PDB file of C-alpha atoms in Angstrom:
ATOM      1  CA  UNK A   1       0.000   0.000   0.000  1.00 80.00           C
ATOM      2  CA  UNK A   2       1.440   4.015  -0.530  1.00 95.00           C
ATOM      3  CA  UNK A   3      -0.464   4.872   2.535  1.00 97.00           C
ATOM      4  CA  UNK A   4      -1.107   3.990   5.341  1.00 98.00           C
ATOM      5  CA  UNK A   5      -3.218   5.117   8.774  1.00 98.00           C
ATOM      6  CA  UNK A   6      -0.618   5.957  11.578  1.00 98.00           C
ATOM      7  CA  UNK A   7      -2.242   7.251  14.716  1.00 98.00           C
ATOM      8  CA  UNK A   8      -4.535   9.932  15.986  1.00 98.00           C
ATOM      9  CA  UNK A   9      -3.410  12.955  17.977  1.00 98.00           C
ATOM     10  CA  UNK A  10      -4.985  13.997  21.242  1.00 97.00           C
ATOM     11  CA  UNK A  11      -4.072  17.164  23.061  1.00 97.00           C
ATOM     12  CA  UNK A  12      -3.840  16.346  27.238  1.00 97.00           C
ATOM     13  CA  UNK A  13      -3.890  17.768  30.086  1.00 95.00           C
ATOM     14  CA  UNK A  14      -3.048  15.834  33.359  1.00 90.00           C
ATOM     15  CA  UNK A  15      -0.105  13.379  31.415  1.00 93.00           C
ATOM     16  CA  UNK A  16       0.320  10.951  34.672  1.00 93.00           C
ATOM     17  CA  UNK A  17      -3.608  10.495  35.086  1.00 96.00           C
ATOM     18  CA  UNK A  18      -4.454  10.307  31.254  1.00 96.00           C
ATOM     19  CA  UNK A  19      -1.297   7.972  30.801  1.00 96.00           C
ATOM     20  CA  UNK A  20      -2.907   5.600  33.775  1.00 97.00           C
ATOM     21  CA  UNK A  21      -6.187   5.865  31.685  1.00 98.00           C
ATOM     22  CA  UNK A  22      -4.452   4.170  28.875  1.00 98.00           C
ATOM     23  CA  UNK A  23      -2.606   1.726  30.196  1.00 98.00           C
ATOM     24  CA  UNK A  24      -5.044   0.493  33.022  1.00 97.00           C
ATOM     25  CA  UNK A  25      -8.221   1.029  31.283  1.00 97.00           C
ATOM     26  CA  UNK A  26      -7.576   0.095  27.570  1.00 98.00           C
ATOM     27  CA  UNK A  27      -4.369  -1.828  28.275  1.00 98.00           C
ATOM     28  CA  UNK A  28      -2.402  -0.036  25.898  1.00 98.00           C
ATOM     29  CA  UNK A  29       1.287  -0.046  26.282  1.00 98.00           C
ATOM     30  CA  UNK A  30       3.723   2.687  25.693  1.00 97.00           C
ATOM     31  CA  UNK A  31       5.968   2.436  22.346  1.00 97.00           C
ATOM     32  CA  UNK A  32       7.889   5.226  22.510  1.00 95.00           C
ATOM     33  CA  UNK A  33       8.399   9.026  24.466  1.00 95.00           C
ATOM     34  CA  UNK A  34       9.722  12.055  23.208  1.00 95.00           C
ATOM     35  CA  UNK A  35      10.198  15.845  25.069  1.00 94.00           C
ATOM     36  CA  UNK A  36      10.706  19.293  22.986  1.00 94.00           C
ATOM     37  CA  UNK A  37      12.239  22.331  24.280  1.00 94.00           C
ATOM     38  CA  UNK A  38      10.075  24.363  22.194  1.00 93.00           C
ATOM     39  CA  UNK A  39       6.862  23.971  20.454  1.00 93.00           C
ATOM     40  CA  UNK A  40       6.658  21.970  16.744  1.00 94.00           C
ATOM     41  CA  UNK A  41       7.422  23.743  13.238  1.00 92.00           C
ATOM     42  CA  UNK A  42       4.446  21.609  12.056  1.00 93.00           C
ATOM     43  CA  UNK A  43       2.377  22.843  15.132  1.00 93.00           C
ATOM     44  CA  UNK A  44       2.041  19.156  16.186  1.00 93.00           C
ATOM     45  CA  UNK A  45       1.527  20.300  19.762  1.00 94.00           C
ATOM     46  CA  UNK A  46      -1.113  22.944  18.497  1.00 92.00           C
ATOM     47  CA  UNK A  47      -0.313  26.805  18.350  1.00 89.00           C
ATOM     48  CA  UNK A  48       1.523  26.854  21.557  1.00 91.00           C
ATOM     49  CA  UNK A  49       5.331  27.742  21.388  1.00 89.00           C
ATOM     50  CA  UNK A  50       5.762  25.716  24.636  1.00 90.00           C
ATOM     51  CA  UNK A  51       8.087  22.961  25.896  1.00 96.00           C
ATOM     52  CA  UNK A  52       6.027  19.896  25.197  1.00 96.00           C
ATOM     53  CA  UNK A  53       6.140  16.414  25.259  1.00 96.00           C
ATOM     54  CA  UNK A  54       4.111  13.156  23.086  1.00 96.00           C
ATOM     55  CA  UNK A  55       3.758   9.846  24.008  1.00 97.00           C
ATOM     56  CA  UNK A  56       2.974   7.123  21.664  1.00 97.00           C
ATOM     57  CA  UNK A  57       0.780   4.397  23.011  1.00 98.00           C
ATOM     58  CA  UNK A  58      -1.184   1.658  21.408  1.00 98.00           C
ATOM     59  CA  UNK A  59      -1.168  -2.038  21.097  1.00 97.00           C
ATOM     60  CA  UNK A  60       2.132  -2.835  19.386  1.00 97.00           C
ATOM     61  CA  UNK A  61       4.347  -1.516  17.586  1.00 96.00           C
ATOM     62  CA  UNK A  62       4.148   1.732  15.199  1.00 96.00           C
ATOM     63  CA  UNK A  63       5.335  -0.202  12.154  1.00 94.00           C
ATOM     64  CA  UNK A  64       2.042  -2.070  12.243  1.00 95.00           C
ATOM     65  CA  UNK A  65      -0.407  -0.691  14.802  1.00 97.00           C
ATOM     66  CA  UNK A  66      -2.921   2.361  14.294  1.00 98.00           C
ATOM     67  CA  UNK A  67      -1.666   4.156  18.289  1.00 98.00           C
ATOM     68  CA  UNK A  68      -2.604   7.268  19.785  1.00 98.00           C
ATOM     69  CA  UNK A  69      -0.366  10.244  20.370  1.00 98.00           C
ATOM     70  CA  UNK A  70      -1.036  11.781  23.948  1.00 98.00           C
ATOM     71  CA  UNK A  71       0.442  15.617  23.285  1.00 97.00           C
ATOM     72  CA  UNK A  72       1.254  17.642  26.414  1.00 96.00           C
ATOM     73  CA  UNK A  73       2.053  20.699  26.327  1.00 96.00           C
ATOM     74  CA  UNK A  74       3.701  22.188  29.386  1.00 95.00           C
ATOM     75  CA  UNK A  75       1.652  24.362  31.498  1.00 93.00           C
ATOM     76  CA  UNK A  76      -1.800  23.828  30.213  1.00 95.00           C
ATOM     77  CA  UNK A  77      -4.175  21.511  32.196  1.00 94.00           C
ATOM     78  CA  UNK A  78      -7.281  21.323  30.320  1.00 95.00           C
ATOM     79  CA  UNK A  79      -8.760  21.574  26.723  1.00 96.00           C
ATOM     80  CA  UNK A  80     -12.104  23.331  25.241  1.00 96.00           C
ATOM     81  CA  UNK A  81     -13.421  20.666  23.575  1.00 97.00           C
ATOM     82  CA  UNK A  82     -15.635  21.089  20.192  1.00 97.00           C
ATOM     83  CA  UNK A  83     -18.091  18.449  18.444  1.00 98.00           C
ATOM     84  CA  UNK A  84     -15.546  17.241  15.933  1.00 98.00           C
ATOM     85  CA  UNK A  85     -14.365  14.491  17.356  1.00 98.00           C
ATOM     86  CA  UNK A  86     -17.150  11.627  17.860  1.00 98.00           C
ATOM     87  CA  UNK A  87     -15.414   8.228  19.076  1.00 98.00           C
ATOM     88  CA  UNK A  88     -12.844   5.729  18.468  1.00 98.00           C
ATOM     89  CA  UNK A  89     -13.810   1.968  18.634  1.00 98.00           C
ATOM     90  CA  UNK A  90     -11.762  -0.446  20.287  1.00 98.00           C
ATOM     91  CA  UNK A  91     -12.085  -4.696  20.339  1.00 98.00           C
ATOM     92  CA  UNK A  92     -11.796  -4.853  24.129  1.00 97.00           C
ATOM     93  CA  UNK A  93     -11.970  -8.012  26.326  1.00 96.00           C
ATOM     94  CA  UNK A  94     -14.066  -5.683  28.832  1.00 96.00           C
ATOM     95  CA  UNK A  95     -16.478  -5.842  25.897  1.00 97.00           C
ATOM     96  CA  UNK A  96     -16.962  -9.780  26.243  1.00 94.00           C
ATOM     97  CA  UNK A  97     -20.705  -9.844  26.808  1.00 96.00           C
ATOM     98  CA  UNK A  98     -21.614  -6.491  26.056  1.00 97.00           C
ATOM     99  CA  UNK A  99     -20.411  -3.123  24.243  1.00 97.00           C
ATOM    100  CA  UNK A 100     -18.989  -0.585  26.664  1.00 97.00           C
ATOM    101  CA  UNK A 101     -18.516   3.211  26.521  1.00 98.00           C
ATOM    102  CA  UNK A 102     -16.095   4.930  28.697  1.00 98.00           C
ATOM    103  CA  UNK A 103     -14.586   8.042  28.659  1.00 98.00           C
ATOM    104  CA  UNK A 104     -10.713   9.504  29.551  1.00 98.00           C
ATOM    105  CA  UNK A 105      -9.745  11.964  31.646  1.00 97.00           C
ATOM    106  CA  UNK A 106     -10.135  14.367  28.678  1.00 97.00           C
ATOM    107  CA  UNK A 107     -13.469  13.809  27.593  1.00 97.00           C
ATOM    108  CA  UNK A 108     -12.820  11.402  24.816  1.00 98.00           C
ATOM    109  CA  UNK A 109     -15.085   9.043  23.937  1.00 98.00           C
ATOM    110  CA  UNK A 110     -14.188   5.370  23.431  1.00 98.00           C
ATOM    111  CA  UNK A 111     -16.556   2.433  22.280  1.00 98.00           C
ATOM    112  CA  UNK A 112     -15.630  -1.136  23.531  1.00 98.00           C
ATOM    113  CA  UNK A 113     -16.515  -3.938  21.273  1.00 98.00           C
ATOM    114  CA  UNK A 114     -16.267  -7.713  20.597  1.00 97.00           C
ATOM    115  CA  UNK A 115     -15.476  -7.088  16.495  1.00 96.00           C
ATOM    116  CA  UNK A 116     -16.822 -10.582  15.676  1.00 96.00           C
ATOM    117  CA  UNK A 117     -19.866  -9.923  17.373  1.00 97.00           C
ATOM    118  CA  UNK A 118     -20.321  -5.843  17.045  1.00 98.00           C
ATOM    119  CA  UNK A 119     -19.309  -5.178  13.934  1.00 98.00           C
ATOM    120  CA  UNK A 120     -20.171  -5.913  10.230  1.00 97.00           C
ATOM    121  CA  UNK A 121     -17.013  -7.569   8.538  1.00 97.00           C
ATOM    122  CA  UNK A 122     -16.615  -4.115   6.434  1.00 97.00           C
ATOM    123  CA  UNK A 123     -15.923  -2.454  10.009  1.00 98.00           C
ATOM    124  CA  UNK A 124     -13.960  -4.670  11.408  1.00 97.00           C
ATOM    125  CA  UNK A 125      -9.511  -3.884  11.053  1.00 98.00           C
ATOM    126  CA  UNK A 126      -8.780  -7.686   9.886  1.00 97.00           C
ATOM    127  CA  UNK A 127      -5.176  -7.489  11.456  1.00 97.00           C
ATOM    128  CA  UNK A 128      -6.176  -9.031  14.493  1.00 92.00           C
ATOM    129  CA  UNK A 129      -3.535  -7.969  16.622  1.00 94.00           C
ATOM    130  CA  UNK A 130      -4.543  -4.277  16.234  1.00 96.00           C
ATOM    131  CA  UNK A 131      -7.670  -4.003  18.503  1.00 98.00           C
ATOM    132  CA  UNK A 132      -8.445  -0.212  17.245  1.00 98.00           C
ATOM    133  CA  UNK A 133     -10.672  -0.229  14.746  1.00 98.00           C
ATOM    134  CA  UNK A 134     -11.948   2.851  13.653  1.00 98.00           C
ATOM    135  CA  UNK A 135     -11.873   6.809  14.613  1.00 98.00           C
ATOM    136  CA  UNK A 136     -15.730   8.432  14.399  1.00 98.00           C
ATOM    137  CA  UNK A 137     -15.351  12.025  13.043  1.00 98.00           C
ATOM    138  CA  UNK A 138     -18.529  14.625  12.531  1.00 98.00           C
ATOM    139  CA  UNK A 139     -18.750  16.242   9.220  1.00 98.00           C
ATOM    140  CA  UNK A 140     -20.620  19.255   7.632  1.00 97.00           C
ATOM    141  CA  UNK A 141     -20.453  17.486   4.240  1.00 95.00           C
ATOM    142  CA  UNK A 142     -20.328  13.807   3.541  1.00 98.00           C
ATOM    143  CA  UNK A 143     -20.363  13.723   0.275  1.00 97.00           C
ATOM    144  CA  UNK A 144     -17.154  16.319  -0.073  1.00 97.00           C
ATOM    145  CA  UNK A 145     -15.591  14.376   2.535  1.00 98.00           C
ATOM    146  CA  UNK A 146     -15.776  11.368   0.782  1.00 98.00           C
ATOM    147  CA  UNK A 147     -14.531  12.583  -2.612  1.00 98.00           C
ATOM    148  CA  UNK A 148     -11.756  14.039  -0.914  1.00 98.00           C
ATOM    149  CA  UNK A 149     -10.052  11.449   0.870  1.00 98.00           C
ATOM    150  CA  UNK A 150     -10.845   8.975  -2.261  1.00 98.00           C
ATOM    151  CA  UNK A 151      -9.959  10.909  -4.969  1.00 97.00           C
ATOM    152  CA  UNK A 152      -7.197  13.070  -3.358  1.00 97.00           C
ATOM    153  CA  UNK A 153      -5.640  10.371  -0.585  1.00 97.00           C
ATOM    154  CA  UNK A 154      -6.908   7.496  -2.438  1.00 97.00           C
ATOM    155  CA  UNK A 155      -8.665   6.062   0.196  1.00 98.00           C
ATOM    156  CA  UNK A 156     -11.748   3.457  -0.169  1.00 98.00           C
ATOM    157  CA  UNK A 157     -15.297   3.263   0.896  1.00 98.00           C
ATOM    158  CA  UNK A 158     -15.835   0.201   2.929  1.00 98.00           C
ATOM    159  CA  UNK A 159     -19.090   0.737   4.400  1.00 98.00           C
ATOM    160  CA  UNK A 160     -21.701   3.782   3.400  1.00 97.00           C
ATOM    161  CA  UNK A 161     -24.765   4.555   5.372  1.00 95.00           C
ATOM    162  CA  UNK A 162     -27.433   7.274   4.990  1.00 93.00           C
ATOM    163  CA  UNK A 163     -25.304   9.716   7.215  1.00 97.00           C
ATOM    164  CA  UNK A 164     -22.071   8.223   7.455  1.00 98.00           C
ATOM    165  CA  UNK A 165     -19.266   6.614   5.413  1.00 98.00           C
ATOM    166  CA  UNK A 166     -16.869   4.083   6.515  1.00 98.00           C
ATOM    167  CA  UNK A 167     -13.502   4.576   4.469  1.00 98.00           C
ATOM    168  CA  UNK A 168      -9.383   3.338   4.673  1.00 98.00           C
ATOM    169  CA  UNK A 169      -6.943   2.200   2.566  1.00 98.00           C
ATOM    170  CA  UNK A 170      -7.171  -1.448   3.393  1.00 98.00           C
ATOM    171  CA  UNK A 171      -8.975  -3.957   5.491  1.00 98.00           C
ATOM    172  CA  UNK A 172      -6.028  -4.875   7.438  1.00 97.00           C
ATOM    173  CA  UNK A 173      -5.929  -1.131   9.019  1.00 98.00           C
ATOM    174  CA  UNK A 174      -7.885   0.753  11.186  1.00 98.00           C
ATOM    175  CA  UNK A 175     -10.296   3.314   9.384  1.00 98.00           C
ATOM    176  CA  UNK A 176     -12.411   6.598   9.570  1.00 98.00           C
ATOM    177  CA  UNK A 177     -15.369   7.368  10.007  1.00 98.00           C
ATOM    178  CA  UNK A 178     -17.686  10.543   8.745  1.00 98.00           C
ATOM    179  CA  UNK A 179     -20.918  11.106  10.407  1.00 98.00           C
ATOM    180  CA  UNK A 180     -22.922  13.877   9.065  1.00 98.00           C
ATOM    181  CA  UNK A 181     -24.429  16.644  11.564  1.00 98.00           C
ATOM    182  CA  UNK A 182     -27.654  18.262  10.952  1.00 97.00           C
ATOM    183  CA  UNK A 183     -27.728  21.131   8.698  1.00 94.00           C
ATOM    184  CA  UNK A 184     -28.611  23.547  12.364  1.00 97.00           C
ATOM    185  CA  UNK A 185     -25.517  22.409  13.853  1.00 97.00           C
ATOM    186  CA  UNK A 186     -22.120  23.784  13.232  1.00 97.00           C
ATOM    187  CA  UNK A 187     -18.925  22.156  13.334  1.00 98.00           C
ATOM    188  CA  UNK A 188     -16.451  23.216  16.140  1.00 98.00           C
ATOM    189  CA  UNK A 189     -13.125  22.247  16.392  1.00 97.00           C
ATOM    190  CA  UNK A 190     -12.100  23.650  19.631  1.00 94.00           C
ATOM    191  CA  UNK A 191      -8.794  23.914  21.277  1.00 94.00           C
ATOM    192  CA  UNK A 192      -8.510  20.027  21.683  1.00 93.00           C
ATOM    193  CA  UNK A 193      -8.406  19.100  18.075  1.00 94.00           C
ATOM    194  CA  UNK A 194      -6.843  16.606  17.263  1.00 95.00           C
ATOM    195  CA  UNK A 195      -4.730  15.457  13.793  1.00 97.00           C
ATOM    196  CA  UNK A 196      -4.827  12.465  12.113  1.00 98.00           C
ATOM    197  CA  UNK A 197      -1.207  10.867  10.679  1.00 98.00           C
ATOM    198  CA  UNK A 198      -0.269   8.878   7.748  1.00 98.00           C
ATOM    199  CA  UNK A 199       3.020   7.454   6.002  1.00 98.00           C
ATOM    200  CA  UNK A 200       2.853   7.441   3.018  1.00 98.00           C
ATOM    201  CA  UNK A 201       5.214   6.018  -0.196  1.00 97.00           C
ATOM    202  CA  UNK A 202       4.588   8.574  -2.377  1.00 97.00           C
ATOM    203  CA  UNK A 203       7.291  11.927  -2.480  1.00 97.00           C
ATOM    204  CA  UNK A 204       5.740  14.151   0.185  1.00 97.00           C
ATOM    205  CA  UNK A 205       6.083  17.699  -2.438  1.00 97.00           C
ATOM    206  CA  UNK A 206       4.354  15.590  -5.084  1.00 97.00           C
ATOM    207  CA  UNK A 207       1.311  14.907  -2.291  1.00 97.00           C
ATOM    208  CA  UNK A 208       1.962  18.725  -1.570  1.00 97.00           C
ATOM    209  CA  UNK A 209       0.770  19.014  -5.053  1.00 97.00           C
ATOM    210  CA  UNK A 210      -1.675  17.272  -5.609  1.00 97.00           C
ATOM    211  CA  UNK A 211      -3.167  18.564  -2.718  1.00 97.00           C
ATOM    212  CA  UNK A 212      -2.702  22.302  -4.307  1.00 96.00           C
ATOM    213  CA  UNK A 213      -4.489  21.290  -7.624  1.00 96.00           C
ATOM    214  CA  UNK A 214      -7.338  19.532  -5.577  1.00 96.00           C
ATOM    215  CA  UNK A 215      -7.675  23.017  -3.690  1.00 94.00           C
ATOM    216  CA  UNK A 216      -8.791  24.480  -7.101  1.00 94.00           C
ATOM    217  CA  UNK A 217     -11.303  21.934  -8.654  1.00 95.00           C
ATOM    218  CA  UNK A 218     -14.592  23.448  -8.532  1.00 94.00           C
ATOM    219  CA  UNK A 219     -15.984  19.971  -6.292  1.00 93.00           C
ATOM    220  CA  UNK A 220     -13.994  21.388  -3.792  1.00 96.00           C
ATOM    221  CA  UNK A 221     -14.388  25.100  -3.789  1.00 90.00           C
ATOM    222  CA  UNK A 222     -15.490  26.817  -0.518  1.00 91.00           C
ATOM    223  CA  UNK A 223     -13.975  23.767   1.787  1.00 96.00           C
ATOM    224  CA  UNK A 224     -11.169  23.843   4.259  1.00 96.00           C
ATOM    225  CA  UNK A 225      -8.995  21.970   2.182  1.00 97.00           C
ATOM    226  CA  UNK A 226      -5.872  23.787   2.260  1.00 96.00           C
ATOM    227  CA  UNK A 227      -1.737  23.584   2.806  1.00 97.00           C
ATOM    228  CA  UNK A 228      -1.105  24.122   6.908  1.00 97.00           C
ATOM    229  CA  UNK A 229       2.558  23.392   6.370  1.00 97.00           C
ATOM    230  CA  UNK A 230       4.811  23.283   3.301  1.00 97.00           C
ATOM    231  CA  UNK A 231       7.040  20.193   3.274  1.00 97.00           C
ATOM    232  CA  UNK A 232       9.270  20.654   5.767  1.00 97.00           C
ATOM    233  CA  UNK A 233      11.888  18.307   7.352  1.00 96.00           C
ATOM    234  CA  UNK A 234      11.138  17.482  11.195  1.00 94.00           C
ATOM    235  CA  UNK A 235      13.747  16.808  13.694  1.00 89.00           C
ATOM    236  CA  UNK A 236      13.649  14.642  16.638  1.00 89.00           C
ATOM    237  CA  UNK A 237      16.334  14.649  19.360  1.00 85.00           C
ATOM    238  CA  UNK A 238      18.683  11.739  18.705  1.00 89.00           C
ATOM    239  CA  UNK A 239      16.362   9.982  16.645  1.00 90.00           C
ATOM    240  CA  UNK A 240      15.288  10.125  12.555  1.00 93.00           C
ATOM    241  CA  UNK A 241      14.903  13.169  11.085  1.00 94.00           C
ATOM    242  CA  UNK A 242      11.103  12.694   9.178  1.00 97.00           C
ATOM    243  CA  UNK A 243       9.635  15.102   6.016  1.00 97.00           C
ATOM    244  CA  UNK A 244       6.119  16.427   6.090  1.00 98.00           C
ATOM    245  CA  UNK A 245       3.216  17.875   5.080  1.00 98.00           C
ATOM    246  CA  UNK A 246       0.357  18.977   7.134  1.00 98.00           C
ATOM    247  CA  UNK A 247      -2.941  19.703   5.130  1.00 98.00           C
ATOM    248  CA  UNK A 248      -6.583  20.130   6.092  1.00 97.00           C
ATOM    249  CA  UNK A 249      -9.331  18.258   4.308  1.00 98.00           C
ATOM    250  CA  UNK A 250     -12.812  20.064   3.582  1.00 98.00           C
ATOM    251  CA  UNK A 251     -13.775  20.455   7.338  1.00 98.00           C
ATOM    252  CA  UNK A 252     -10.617  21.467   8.308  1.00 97.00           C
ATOM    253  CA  UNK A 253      -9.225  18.486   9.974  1.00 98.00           C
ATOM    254  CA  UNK A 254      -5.169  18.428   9.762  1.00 98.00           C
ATOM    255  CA  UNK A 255      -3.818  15.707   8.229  1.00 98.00           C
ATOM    256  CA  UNK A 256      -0.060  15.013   8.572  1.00 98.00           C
ATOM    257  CA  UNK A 257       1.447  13.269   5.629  1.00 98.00           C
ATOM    258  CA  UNK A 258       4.826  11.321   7.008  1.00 98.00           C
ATOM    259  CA  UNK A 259       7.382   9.991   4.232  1.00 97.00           C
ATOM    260  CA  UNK A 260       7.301   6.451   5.466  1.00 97.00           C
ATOM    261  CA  UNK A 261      11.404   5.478   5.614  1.00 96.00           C
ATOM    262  CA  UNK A 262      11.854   8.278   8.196  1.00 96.00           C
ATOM    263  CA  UNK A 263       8.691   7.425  10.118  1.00 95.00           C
ATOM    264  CA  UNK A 264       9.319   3.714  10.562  1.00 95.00           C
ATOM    265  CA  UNK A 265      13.267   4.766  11.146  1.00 95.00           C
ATOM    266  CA  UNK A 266      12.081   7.285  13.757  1.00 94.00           C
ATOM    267  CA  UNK A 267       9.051   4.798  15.035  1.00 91.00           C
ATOM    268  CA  UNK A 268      11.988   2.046  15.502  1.00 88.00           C
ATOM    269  CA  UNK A 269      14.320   3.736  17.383  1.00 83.00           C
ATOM    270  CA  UNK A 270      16.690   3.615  14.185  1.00 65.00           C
TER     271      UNK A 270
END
């Protein structure tokens, strides 16, 4: 595959109670930790120019596990939250007999589930060993949304419902999901938004590009689809040196495009 679905960033506040969250409610384990001095170039901690730190945590392995990124920045203890973010959906041994909601210390949402039993096959990540399934994201347009991350990141639809539409890049991943709000409500980001990641195989300026000439079709006039970040080269202290692009799709969600040698080099400690 050229791409594939990384992990999910999600701002923090208290980093000792929201790790314990983690690893004592979902039994994720930590894969790696990294501190900054300053805030990102690629405003991966958000706009704040402070010392931060992120912590990668999941169920294995970066190279072949969909994780989350906890971001801290120093000094700030809490996050407004907005409507964007819905969910993410989790096969869970605490969902043996029945499916589960619980919540972190945060406010995010997560849905427990026995995949066999819960989910439609189309749902379900096939790579067993990766118990996240899918992220649930709200939308203002569906159908945009759709055409976008098809056409542009060459994504699939595996499941499509009256409101919402299942999509990935393979069965063996974890997915997205769109759910469409009601034409009343509006779609608020907040301070805690979060960013979703991805390697990918092709050249990161040529996805820079393609991103720019999607920008102009007429489909996707009036959407947030836009260039955060140029390609830029990201450092991390004694570890792999990673190029990227952060774009937003058309409701204004950043994506971070990751060429995939110096991801897996920096996810591997190489």
């Amino acid at each position: 595959m050229s791409f594939r679905m990384l992990h999910w960033v999600h701002k923090i506040g208290n980093y000792s109670k929201s790790k314990q969250f983690y690893e004592k409610e979902l039994n994720m384990v930590e894969q790696r930790h990294e501190s900054f001095d300053a805030g990102c170039e690629a405003a991966c901690n958000g706009r704040y120019n402070l010392s931060w730190t992120k912590t990668m945590i999941g169920y294995g392995p970066e190279d072949l596990h969909f994780v989350l990124e906890l971001t801290a920045n120093h000094g700030i203890k809490s996050y407004k939250l907005g409507n964007d973010f819905r969910e993410i959906v989790i096969h869970h041994d605490k969902a043996a007999e029945s499916k589960q909601t619980i919540v972190d210390p945060n406010g995010y949402t997560y849905v427990l589930v026995n995949r066999e039993r819960d989910l439609e096959e189309s749902e379900r990540n096939s790579f067993e060993h990766d118990q996240v399934q899918y992220i649930s994201l709200h939308t203002k347009n569906l159908e945009k949304q759709i055409q976008f991350y098809t056409q542009v990141l060459g994504m699939q639809v595996f499941k499509r419902g009256e409101n919402r539409a299942l999509l990935g890049f393979a069965q063996d991943q974890a997915k997205i999901e769109f759910v469409q709000l009601s034409e009343s409500e509006e779609l608020i980001h907040g301070e805690a938004f979060g960013r979703l990641a991805i390697s990918s195989k092709v050249d990161i300026k040529e996805m820079h590009q393609k991103v720019l000439k999607a920008k102009e079709e007429e489909v996707f006039v009036s959407t947030g689809i836009s260039i955060v970040k140029e390609p830029i080269v990201l450092p991390t202290p004694g570890k792999a040196d990673v190029e990227v692009v952060i774009i937003s799709d058309c409701d204004g969600y950043e994506i971070c495009l990751a060429e995939e040698t110096g991801f897996l080099a920096l996810a591997l400690g190489k």
